[in-house]
Coordinates of C-alpha atoms and ligand atoms in Angstrom, one line a residue:
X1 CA 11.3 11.3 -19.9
X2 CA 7.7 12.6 -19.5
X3 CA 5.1 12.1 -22.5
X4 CA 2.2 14.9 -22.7
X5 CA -0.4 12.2 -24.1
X6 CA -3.5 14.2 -23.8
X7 CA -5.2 16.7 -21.6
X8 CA -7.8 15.5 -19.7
X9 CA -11.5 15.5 -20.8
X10 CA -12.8 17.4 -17.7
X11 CA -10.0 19.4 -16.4
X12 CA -10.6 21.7 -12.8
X13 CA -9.7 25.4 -12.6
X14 CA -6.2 24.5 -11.9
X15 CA -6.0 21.9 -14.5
X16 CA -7.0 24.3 -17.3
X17 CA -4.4 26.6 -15.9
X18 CA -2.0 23.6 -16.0
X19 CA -2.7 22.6 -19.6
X20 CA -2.3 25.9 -21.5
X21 CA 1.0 25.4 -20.3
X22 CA 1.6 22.1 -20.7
X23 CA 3.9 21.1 -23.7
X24 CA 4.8 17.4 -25.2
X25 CA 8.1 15.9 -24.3
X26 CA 10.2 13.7 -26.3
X27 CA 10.4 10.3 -25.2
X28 CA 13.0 8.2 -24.8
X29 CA 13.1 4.6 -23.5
X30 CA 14.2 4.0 -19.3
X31 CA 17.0 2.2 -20.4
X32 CA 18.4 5.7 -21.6
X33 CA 18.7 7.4 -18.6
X34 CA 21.9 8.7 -17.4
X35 CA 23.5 7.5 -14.8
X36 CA 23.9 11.1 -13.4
X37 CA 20.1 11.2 -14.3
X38 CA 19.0 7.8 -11.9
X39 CA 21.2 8.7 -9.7
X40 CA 19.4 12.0 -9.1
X41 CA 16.3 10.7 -9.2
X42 CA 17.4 8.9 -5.8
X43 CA 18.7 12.1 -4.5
X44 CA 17.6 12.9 -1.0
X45 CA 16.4 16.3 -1.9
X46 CA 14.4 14.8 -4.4
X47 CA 13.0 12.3 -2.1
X48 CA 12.4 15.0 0.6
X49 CA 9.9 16.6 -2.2
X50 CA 8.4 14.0 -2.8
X51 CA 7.6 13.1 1.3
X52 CA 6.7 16.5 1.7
X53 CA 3.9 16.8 -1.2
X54 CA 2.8 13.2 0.1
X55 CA 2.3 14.6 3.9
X56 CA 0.6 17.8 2.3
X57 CA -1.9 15.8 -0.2
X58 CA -2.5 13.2 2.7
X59 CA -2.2 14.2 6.0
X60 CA -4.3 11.7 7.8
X61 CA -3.5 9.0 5.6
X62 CA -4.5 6.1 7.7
X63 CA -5.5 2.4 7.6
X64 CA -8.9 1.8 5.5
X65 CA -9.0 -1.6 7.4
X66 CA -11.5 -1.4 10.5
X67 CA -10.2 -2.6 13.7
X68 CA -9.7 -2.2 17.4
X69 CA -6.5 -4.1 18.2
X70 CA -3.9 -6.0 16.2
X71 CA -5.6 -9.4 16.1
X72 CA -8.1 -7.5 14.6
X73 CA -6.2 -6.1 11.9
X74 CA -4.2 -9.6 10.9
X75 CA -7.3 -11.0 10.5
X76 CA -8.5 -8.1 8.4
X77 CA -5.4 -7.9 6.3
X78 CA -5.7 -11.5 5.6
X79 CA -9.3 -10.9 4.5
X80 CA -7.9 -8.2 2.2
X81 CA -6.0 -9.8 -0.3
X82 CA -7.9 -9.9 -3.6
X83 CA -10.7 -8.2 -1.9
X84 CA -11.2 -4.4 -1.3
X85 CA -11.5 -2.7 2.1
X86 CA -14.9 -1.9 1.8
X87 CA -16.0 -5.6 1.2
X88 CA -13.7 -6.8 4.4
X89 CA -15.2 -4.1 6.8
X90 CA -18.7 -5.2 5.6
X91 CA -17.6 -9.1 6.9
X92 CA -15.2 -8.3 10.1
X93 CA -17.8 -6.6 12.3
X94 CA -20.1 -9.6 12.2
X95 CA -16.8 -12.2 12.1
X96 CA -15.3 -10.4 15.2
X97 CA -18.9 -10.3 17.1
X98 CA -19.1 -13.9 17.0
X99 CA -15.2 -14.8 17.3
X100 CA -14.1 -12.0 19.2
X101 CA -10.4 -13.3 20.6
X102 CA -7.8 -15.5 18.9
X103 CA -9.1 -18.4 21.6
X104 CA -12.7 -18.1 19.9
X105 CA -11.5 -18.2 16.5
X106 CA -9.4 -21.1 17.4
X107 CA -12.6 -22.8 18.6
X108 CA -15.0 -22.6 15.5
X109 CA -15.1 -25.0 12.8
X110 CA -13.7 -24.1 9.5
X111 CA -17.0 -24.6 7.8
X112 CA -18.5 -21.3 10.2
X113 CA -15.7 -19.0 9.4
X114 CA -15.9 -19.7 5.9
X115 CA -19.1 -18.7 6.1
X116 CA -18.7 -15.2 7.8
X117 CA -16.1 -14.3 5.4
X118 CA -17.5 -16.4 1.7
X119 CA -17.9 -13.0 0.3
X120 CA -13.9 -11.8 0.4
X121 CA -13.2 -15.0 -2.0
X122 CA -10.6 -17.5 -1.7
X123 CA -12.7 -17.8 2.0
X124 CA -11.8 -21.7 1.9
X125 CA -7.8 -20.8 2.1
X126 CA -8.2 -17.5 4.5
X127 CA -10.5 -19.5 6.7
X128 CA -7.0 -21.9 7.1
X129 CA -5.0 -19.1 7.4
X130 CA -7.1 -17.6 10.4
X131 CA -8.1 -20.1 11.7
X132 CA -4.1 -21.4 11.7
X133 CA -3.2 -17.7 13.2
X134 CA -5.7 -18.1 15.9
X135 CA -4.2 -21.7 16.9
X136 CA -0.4 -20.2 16.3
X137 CA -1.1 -17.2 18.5
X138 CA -2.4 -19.2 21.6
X139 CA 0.2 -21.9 21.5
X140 CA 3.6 -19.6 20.8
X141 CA 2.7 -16.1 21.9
X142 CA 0.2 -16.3 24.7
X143 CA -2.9 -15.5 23.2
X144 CA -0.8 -11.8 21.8
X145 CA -0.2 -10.9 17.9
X146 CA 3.8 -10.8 18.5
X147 CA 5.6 -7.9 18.0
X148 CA 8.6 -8.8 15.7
X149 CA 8.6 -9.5 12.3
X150 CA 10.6 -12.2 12.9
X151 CA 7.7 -14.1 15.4
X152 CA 4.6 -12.3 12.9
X153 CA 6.0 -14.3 9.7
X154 CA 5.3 -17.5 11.0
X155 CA 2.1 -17.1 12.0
X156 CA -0.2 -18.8 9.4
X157 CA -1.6 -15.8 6.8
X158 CA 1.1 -13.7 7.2
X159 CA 4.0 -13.4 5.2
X160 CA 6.0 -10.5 5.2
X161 CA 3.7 -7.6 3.9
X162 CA 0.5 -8.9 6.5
X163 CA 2.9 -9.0 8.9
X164 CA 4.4 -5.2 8.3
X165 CA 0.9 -4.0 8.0
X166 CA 0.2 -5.1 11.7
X167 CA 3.3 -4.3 12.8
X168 CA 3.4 -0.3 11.5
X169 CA -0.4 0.2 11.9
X170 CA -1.7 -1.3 15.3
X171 CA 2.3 -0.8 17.1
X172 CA 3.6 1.9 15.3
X173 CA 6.6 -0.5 14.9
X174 CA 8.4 0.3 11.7
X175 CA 10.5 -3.1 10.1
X176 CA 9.9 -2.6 6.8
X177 CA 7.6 -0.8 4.1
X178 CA 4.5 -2.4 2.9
X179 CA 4.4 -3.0 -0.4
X180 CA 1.2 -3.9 -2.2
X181 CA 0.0 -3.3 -5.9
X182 CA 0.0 0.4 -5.3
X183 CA 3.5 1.1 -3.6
X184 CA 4.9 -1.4 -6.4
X185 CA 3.4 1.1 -8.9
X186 CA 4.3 4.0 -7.8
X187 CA 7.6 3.6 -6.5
X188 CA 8.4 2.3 -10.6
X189 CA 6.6 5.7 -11.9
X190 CA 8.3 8.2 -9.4
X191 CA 11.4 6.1 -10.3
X192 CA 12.3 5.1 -6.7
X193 CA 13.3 1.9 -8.0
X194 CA 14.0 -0.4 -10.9
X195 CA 13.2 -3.7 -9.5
X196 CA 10.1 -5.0 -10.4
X197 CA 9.7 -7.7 -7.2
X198 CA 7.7 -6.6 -4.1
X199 CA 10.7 -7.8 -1.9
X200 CA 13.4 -5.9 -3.5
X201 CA 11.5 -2.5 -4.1
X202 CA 11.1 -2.9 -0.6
X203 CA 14.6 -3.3 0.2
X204 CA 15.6 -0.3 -2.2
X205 CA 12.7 1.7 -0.6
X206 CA 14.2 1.4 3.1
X207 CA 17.9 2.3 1.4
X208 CA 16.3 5.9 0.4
X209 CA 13.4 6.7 2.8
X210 CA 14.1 7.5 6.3
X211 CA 13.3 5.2 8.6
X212 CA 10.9 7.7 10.5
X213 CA 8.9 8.3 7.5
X214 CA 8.4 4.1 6.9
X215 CA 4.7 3.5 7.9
X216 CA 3.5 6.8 6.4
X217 CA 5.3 6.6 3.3
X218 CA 3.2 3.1 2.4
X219 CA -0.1 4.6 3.4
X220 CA 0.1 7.9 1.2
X221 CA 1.2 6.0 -1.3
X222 CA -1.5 3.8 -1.3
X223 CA -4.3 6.4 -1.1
X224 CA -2.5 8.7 -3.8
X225 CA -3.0 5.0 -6.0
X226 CA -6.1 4.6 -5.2
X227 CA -7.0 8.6 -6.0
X228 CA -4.5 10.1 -8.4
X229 CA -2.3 7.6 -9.6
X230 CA -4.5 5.3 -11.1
X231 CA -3.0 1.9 -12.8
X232 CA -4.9 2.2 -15.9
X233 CA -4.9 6.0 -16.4
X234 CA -3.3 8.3 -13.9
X235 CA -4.3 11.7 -13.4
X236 CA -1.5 13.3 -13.7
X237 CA -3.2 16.3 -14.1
X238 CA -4.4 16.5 -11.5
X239 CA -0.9 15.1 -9.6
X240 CA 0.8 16.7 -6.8
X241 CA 4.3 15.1 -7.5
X242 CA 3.8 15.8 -11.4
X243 CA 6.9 17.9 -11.6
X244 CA 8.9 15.7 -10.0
X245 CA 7.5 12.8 -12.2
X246 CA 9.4 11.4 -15.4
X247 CA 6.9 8.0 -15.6
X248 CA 6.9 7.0 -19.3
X249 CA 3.2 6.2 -18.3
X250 CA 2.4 9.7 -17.8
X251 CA -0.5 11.0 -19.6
X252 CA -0.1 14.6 -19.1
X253 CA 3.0 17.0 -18.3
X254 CA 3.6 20.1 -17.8
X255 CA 7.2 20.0 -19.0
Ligands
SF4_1 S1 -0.2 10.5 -11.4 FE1 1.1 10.8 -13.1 S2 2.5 12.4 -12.5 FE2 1.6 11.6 -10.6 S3 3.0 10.0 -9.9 FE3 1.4 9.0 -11.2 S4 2.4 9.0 -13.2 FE4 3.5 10.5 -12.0

C-alpha cells in the first residue's frame, strides 16, 4: 500500500494541485498483499497503463550511449558499467578515432587502450574485455558483432545484459529485456515482480510485457530512473504512473 511521507519542498503548479488532495495511506507490509491483489497488479490492463504513460512521458526514449554501429555500442556498453554515459561518450570518440574497427582494436596493446579509457575505472579489466571482444569477433564472426544472443554472450565483456543492449539498440532485435540498476528498481516499485535477481525479473518481465514493446520498455524505464524515479528519493509527485503505483517507498500519494 502507498505511504503519503511528505509533500515535496518545491512542488510545480500541478504538484500543488496534486497535494491538497493528497491524503496518507495506511501501510501494510508486501507480504500482505492478496493474492487477488498481486495478481492484479500483473493484470494486462494494468500493464497496458503503465506502457502507455511510459510512451507518453518518453517518447524518444533512446540510447544515451554514442555510437555509429554495433561494435561501437559493445564497446560503449562495456565502458558503461560503473561509469555514467556522459563519462563513456567523453572517452569513445577519441577510443574509436584511433581504433576504429574490431581488427584495430585487436592490434593495440593493452597498455594504449587502457589509456584511452583510464577515466571509466576498472580500465585494466574493460581493456581485457575489449580487447578480448575485438580478437573474438575476427576469429568466430568475421570481423561482425553477431546477431544472436546465443553467439553475443560469448564474446568477452558481454554477458547477457551487454549483449541485449546491442542486440535491441543497434538491430532492433528483441531476446530479452535489459535489466540494469534502474529496470531492477522500478519493476520492484511498480510491482512487476517480486524477485530481486536481474535474471529472474527479467524472465518475469518477458512473461507480462509484450514482446513488441521489449526494447522500449528498458529504455523508458531507465530514463523515468534516472528523472522521476529516483533510488534515494523518488518524485512521486511529480510521477506519471503514481496512481498506478503501491511502492512502500513512495514518498507521496495521492490516494
Ligand atoms: S516515482 Fe514514486 S510513484 Fe512513480 S514509480 Fe517511482 S515510487 Fe512509484
Amino acid at each position: 500500500m502507498p505511504i503519503a511521507k511528505k509533500a515535496p519542498t518545491k512542488p510545480t503548479k500541478t504538484a500543488s494541485k496534486k497535494t491538497a488532495s493528497a491524503k496518507a495511506v495506511e501501510k501494510k507490509p508486501l507480504t500482505a498483499q492478496s493474492k487477488a491483489g498481486a495478481k492484479s497488479d500483473l493484470a494486462p490492463e494494468r500493464i497496458a497503463d503503465i506502457l502507455k504513460r511510459l510512451q507518453e512521458a518518453y517518447p524518444n526514449a533512446e540510447c544515451a550511449l554514442h555510437h555509429r554501429n554495433a561494435w561501437e555500442l559493445l564497446v560503449a556498453t562495456i565502458l558503461s558499467a560503473q561509469c555514467t554515459d556522459v563519462r563513456v561518450n567523453m572517452v569513445t570518440p577519441e577510443l574509436f578515432r584511433k581504433y576504429p574497427t574490431p581488427n584495430a582494436m585487436a592490434e593495440a596493446s593493452l597498455p594504449a587502450i587502457e589509456e584511452e579509457i583510464r577515466s571509466t575505472g576498472f580500465y585494466r579489466n574493460k581493456a581485457k574485455s575489449i580487447s578480448g571482444a575485438a580478437k573474438k569477433i575476427i576469429g568466430d564472426f568475421k570481423g561482425q558483432v553477431p546477431r544472436t544472443l546465443a553467439e553475443l554472450t560469448t564474446v568477452p565483456g558481454a554477458a547477457r545484459k551487454t549483449a541485449s543492449v546491442v542486440l535491441g539498440v543497434a538491430y532492433g532485435l528483441a531476446e530479452g529485456i535489459v535489466v540494469d540498476t534502474h529496470v531492477l528498481r522500478l519493476s520492484k516499485r511498480l510491482s512487476l515482480t517480486q524477485a530481486t535477481e536481474p535474471k529472474k525479473v527479467e524472465q518475469d518481465l518477458m512473461q507480462i510485457i509484450p514482446k513488441d514493446h521489449w526494447i522500449q520498455f528498458s529504455h523508458e524505464l531507465i530514463h523515468h530512473g534516472r528523472q522521476v524515479c529516483i533510488a534515494r528519493k523518488p518524485r512521486c509527485v511529480d510521477c506519471t504512473l503514481e496512481t498506478v503505483c503501491h511502492s512502500s517507498d513512495k514518498t507521496w500519494s495521492s490516494w
